[in-house]
Short mmCIF file of N, CA and C in Angstrom, two decimals:
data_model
loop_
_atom_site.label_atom_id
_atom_site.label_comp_id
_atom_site.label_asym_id
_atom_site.label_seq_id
_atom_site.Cartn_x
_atom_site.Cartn_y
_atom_site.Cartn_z
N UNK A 1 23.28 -16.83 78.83
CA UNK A 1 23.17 -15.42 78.68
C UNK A 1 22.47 -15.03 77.39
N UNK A 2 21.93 -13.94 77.50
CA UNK A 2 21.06 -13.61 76.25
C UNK A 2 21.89 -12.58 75.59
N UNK A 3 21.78 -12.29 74.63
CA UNK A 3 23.08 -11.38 73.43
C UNK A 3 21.66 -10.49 73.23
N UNK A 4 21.82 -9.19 73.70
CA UNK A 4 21.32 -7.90 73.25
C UNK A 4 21.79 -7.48 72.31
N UNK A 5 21.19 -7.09 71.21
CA UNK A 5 22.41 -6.52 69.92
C UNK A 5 22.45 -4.93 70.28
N UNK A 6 23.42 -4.52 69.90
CA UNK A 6 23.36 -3.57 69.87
C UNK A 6 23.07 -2.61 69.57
N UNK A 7 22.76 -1.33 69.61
CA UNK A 7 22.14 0.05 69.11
C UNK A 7 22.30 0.12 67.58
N UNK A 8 24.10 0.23 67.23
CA UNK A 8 24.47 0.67 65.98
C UNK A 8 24.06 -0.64 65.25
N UNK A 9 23.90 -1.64 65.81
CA UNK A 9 23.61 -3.33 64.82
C UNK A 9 22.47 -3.08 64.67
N UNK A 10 21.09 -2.35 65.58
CA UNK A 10 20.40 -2.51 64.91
C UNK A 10 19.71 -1.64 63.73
N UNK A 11 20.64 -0.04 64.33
CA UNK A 11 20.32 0.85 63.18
C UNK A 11 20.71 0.12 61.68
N UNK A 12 21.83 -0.09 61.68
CA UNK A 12 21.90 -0.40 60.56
C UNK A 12 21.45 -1.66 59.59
N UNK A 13 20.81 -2.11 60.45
CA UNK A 13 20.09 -3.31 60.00
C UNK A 13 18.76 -3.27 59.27
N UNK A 14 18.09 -1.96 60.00
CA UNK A 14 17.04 -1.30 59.64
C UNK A 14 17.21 -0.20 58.15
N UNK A 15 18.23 -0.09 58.19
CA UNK A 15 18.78 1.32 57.17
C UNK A 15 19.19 0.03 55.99
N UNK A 16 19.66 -0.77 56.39
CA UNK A 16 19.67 -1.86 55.13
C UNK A 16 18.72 -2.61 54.53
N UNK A 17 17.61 -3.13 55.51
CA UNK A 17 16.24 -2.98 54.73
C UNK A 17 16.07 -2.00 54.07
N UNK A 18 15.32 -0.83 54.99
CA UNK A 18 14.45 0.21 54.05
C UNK A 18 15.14 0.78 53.01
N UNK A 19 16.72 0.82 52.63
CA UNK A 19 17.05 0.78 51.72
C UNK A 19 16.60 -0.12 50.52
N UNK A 20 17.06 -1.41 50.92
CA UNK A 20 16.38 -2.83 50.20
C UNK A 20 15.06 -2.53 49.58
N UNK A 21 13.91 -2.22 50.59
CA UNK A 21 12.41 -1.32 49.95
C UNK A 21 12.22 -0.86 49.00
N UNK A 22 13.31 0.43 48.91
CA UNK A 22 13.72 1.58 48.14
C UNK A 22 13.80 0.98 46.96
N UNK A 23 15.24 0.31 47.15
CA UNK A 23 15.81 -0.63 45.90
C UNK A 23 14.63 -1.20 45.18
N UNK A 24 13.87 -1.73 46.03
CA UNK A 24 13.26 -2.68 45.11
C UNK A 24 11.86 -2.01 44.62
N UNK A 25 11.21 -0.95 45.34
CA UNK A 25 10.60 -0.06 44.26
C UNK A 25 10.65 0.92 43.31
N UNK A 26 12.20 1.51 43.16
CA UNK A 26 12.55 1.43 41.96
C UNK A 26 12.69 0.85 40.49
N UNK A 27 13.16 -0.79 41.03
CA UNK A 27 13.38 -1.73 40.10
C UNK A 27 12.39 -2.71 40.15
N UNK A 28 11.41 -2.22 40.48
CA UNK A 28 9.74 -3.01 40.11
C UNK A 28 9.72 -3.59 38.84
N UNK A 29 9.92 -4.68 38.26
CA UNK A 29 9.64 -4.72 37.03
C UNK A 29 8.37 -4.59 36.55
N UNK A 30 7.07 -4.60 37.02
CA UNK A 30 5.90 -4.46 37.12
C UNK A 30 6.07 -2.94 36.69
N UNK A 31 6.41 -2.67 37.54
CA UNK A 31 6.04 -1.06 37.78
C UNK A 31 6.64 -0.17 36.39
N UNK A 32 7.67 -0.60 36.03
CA UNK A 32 8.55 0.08 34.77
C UNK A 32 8.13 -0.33 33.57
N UNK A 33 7.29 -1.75 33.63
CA UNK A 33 6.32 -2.52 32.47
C UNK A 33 5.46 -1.55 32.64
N UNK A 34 4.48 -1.03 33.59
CA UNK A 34 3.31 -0.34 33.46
C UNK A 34 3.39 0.83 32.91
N UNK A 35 4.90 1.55 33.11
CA UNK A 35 4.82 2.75 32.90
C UNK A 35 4.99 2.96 31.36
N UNK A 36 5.91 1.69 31.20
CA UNK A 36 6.34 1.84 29.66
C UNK A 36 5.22 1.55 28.89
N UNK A 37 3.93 1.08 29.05
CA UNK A 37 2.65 0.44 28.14
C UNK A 37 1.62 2.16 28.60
N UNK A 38 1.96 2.48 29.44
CA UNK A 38 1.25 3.86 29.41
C UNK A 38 1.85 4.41 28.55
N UNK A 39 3.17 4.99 28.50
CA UNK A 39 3.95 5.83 27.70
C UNK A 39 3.36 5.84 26.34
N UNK A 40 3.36 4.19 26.00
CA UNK A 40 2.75 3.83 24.40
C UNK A 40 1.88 4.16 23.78
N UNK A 41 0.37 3.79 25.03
CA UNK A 41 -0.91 4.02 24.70
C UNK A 41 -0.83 5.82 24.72
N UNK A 42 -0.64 6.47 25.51
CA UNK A 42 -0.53 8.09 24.81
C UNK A 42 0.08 8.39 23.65
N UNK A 43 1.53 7.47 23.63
CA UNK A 43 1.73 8.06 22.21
C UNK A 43 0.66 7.77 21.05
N UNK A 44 0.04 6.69 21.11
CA UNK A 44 -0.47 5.87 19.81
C UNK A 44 -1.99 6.89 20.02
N UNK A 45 -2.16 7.28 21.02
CA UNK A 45 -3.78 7.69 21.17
C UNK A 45 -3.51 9.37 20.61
N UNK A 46 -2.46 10.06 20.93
CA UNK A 46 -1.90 11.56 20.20
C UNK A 46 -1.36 11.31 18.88
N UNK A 47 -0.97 10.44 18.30
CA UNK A 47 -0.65 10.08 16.98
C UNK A 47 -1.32 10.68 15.53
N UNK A 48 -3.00 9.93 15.53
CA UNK A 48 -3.12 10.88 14.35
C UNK A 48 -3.80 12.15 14.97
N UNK A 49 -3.62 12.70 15.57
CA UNK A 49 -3.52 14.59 15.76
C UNK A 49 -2.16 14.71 15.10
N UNK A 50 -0.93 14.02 15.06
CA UNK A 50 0.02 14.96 14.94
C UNK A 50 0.07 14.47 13.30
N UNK A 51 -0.45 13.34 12.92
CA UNK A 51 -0.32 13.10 11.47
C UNK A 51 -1.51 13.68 10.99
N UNK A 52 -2.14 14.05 11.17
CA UNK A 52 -3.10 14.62 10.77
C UNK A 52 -2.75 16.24 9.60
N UNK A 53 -2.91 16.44 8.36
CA UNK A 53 -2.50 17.36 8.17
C UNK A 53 -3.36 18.26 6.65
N UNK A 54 -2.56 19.07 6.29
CA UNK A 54 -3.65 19.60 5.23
C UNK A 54 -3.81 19.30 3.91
N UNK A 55 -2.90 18.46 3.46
CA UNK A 55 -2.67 17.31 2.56
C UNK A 55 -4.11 16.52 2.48
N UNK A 56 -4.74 16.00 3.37
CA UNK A 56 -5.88 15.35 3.78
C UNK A 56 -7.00 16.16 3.12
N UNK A 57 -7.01 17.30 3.78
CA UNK A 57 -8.41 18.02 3.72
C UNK A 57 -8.35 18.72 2.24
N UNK A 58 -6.95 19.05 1.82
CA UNK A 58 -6.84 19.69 0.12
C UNK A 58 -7.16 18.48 -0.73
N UNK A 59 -7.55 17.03 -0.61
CA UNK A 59 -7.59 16.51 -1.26
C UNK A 59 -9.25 15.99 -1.28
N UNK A 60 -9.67 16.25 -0.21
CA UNK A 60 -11.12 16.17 -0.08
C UNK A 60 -11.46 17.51 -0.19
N UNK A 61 -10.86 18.56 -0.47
CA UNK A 61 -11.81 19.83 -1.47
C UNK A 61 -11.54 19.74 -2.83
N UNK A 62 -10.55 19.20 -3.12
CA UNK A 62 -10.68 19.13 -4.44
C UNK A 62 -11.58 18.13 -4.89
N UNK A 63 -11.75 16.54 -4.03
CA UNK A 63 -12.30 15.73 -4.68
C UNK A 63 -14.30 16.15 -4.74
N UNK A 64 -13.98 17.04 -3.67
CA UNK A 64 -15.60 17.72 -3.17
C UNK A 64 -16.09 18.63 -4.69
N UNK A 65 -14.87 19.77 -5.19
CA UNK A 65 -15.03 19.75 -6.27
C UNK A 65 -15.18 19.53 -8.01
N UNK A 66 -14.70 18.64 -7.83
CA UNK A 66 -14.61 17.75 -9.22
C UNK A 66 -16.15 17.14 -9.16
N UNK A 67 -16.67 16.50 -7.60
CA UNK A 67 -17.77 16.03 -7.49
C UNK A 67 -19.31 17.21 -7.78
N UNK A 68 -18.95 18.10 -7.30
CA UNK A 68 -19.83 19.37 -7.73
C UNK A 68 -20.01 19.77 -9.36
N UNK A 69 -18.55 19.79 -10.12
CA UNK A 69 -18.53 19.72 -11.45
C UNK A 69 -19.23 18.99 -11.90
N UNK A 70 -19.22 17.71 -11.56
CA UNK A 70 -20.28 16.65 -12.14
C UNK A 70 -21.24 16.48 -11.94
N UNK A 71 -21.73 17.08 -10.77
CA UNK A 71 -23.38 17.18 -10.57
C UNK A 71 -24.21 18.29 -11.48
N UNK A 72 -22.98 19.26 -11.51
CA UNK A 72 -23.26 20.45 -12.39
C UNK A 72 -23.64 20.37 -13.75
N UNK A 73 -22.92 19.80 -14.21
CA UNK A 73 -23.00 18.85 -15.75
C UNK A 73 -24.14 17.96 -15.79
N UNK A 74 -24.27 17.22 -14.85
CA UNK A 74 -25.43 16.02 -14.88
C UNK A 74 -26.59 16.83 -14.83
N UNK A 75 -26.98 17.74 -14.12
CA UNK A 75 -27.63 18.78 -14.30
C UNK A 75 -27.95 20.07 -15.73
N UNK A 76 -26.98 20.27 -15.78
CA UNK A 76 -27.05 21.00 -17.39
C UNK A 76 -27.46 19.89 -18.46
N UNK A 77 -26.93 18.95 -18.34
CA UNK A 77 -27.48 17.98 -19.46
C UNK A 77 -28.65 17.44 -18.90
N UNK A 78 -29.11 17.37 -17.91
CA UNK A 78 -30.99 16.85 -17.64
C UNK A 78 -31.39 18.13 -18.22
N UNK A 79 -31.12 19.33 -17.87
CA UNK A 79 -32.07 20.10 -18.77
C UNK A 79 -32.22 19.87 -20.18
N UNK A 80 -30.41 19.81 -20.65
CA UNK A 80 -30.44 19.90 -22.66
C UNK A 80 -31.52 19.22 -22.88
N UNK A 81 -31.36 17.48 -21.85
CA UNK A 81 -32.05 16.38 -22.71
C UNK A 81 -33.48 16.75 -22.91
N UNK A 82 -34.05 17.34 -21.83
CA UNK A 82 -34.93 17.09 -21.60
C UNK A 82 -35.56 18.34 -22.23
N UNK A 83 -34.93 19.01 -22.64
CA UNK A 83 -35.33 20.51 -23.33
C UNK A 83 -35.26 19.74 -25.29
N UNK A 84 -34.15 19.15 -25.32
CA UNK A 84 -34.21 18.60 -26.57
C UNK A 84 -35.63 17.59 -26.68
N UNK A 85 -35.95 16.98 -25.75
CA UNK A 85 -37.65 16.27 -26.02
C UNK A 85 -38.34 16.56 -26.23
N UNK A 86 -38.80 18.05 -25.71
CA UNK A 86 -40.04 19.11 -25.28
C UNK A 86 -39.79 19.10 -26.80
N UNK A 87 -38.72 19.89 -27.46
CA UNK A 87 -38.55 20.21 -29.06
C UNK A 87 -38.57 19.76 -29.92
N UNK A 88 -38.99 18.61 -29.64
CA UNK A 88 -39.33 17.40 -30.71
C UNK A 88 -40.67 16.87 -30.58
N UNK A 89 -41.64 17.67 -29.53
CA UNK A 89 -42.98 17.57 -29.23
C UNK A 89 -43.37 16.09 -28.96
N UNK A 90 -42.59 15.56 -27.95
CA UNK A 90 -43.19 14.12 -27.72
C UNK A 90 -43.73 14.57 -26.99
N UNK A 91 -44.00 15.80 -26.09
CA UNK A 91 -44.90 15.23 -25.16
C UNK A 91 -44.83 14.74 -23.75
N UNK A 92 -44.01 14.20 -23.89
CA UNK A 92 -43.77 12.75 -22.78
C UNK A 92 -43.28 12.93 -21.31
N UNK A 93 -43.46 13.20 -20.84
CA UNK A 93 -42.44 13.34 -18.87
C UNK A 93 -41.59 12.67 -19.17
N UNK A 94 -40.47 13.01 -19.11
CA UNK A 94 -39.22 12.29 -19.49
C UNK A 94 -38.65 12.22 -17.45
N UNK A 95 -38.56 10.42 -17.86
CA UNK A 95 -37.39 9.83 -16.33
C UNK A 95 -36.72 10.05 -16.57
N UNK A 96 -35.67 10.41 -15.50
CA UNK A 96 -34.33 10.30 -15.19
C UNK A 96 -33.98 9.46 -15.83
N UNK A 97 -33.93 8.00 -15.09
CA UNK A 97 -33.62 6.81 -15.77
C UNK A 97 -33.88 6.50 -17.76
N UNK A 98 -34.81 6.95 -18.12
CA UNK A 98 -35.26 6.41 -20.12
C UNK A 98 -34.53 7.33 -20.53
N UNK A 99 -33.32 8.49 -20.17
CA UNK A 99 -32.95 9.74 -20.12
C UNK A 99 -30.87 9.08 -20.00
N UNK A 100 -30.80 8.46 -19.77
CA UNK A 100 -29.56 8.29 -19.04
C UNK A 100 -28.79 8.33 -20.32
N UNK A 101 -28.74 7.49 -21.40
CA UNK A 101 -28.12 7.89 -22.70
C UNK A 101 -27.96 9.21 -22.89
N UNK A 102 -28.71 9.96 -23.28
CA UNK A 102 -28.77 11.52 -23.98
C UNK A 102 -27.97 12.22 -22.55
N UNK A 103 -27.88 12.35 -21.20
CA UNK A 103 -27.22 12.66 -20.04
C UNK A 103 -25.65 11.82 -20.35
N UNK A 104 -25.62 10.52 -20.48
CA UNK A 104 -24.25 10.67 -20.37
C UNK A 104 -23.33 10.71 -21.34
N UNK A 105 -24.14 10.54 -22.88
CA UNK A 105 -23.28 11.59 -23.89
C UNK A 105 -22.45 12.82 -23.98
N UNK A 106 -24.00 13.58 -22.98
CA UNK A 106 -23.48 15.02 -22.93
C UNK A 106 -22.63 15.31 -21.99
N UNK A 107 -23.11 14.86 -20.92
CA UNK A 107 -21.61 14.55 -20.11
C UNK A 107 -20.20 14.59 -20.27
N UNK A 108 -20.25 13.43 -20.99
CA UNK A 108 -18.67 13.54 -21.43
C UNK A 108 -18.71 12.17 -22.60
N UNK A 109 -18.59 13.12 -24.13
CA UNK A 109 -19.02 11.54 -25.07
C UNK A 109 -17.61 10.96 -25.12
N UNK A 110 -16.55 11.37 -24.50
CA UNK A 110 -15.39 10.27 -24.71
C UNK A 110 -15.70 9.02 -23.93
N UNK A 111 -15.70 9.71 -22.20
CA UNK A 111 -16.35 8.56 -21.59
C UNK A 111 -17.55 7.84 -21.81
N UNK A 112 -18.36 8.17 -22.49
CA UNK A 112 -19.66 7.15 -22.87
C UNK A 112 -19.20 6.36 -24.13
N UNK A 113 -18.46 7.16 -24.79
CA UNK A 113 -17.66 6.11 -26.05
C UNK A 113 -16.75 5.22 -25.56
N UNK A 114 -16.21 5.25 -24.72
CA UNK A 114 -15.38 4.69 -23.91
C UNK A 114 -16.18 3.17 -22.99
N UNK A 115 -17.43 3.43 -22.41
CA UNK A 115 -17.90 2.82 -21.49
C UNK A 115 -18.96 1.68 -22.24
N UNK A 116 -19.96 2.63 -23.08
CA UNK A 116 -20.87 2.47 -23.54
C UNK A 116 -21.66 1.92 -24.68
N UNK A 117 -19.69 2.23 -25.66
CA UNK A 117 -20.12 2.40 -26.75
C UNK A 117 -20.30 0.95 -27.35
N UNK A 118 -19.80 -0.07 -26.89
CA UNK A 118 -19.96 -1.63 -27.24
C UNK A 118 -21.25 -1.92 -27.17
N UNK A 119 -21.90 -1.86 -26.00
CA UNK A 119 -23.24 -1.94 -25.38
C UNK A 119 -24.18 -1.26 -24.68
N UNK A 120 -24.70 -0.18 -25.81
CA UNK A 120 -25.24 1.11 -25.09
C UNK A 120 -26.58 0.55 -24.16
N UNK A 121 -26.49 1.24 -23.46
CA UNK A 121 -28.17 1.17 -22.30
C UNK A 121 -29.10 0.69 -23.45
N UNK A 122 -29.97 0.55 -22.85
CA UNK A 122 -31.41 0.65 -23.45
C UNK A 122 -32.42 1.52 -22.76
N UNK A 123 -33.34 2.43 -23.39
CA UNK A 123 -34.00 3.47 -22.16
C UNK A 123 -34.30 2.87 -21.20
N UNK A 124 -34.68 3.40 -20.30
CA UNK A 124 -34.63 2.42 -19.01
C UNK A 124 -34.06 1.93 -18.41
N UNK A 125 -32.64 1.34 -18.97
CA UNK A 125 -32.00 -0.12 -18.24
C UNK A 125 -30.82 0.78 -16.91
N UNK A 126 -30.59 0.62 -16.33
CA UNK A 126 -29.84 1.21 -15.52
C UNK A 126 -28.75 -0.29 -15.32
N UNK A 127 -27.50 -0.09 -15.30
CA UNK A 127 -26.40 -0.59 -15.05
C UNK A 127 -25.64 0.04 -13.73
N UNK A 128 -25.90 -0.36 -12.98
CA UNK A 128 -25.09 0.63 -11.47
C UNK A 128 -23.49 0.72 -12.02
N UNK A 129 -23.11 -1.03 -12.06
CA UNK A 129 -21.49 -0.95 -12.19
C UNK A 129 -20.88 -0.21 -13.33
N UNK A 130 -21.70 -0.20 -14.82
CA UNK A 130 -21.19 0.66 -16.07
C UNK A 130 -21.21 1.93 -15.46
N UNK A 131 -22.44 2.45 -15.00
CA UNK A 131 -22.60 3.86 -14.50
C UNK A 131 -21.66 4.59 -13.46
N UNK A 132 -21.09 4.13 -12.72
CA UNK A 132 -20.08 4.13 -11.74
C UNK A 132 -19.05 4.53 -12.39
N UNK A 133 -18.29 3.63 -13.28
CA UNK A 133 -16.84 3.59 -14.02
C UNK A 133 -17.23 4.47 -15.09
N UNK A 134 -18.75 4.70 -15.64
CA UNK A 134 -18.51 6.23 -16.59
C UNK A 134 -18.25 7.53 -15.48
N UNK A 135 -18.82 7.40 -13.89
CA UNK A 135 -18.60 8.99 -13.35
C UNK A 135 -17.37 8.87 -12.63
N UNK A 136 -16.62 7.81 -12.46
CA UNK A 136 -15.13 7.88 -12.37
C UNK A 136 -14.26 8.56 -13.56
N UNK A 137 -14.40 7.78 -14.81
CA UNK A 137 -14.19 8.26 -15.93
C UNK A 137 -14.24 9.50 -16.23
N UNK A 138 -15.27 10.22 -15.86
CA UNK A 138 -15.41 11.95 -16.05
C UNK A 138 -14.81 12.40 -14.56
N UNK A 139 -14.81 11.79 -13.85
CA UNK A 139 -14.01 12.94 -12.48
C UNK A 139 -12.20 12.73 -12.92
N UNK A 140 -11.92 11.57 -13.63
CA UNK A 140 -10.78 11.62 -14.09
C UNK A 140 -10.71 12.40 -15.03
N UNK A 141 -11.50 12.72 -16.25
CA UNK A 141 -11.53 13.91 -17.15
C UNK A 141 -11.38 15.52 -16.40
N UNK A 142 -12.51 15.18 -15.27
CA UNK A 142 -12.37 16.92 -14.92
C UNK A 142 -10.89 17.15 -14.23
N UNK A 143 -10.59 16.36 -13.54
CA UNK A 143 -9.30 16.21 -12.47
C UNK A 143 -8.07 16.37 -13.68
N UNK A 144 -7.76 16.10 -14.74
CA UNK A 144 -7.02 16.38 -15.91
C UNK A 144 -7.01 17.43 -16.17
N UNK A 145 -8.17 18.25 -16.51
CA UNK A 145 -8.91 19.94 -16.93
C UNK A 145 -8.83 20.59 -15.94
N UNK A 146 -8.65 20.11 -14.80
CA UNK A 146 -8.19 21.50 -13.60
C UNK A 146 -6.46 21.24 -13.58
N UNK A 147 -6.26 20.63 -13.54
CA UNK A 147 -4.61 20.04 -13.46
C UNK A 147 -3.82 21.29 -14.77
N UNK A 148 -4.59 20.82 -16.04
CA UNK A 148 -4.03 22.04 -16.88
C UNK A 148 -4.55 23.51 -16.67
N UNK A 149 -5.38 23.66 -16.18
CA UNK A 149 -5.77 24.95 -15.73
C UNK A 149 -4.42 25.63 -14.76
N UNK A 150 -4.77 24.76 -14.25
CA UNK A 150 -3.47 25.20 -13.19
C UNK A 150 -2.05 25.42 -13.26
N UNK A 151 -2.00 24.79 -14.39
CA UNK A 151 -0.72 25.05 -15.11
C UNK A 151 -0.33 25.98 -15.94
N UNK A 152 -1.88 25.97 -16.96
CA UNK A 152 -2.07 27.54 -17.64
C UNK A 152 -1.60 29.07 -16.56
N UNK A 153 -1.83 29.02 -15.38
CA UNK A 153 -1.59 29.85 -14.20
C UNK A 153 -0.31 30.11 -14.01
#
């Protein structure tokens, strides 16, 4: 004889799989790995938007201006120097460069006493690395002189 199962044996046989299905695409471990490495990559990719702040940008206007101060200066003193040459009737087209002494005196003579004063230039000679650590040297001077300004306030 052959055994027909029955109706309710086989509903529920079926309802215990597709349950089982259920079950087990819930608890995908795949699937809850994927979601959790998405979750991450948005957070990490929205991150600096939210660190992002005005701390940042007040410190690059100030450093924008201290840098303007010093161009300003480097400027007022290419004229002195070069106004002090004319007045001494050399004559001469004065470089930038045969010029750099009398500019970074006026600049700021602590920092050139400071930088320079062991082994001053020679006209002409350009030193990138001395020259560097004297216009650090004066953005640390001006950055001091706005600091008390501000305090004077």
């Amino acid at each position: 004889m052959i055994k027909v199962p029955k109706i309710n044996q086989m509903n529920s046989t079926k309802n215990a799989h597709n349950r089982k299905r259920i079950d087990d695409s819930n608890n995908n471990p795949w699937m809850i790995f994927i979601v959790k490495v998405l979750f991450i990559i948005i957070i990490i990719l929205s991150l600096p938007k939210l660190v992002e702040g005005k701390s940042n940008n007040r410190r690059r206007r100030q450093r924008r201006r201290r840098n303007i101060e010093l161009k300003t200066n480097q400027e007022n003193c290419v004229a002195h120097c070069t106004q002090q040459q004319d007045d001494e009737k050399l004559h001469i087209s004065v470089v930038l460069e045969e010029s750099l002494n009398c500019i970074d005196r006026c600049v700021s003579p602590d920092c050139y006493n400071e930088i320079f004063a062991e082994n001053p230039l020679e006209d002409g000679e350009v030193d990138r690395n001395r020259h560097n650590s004297f216009e650090n040297c004066v953005r640390n001077e001006i950055k001091i002189q706005q600091q008390e300004e501000r305090r004077k306030k």
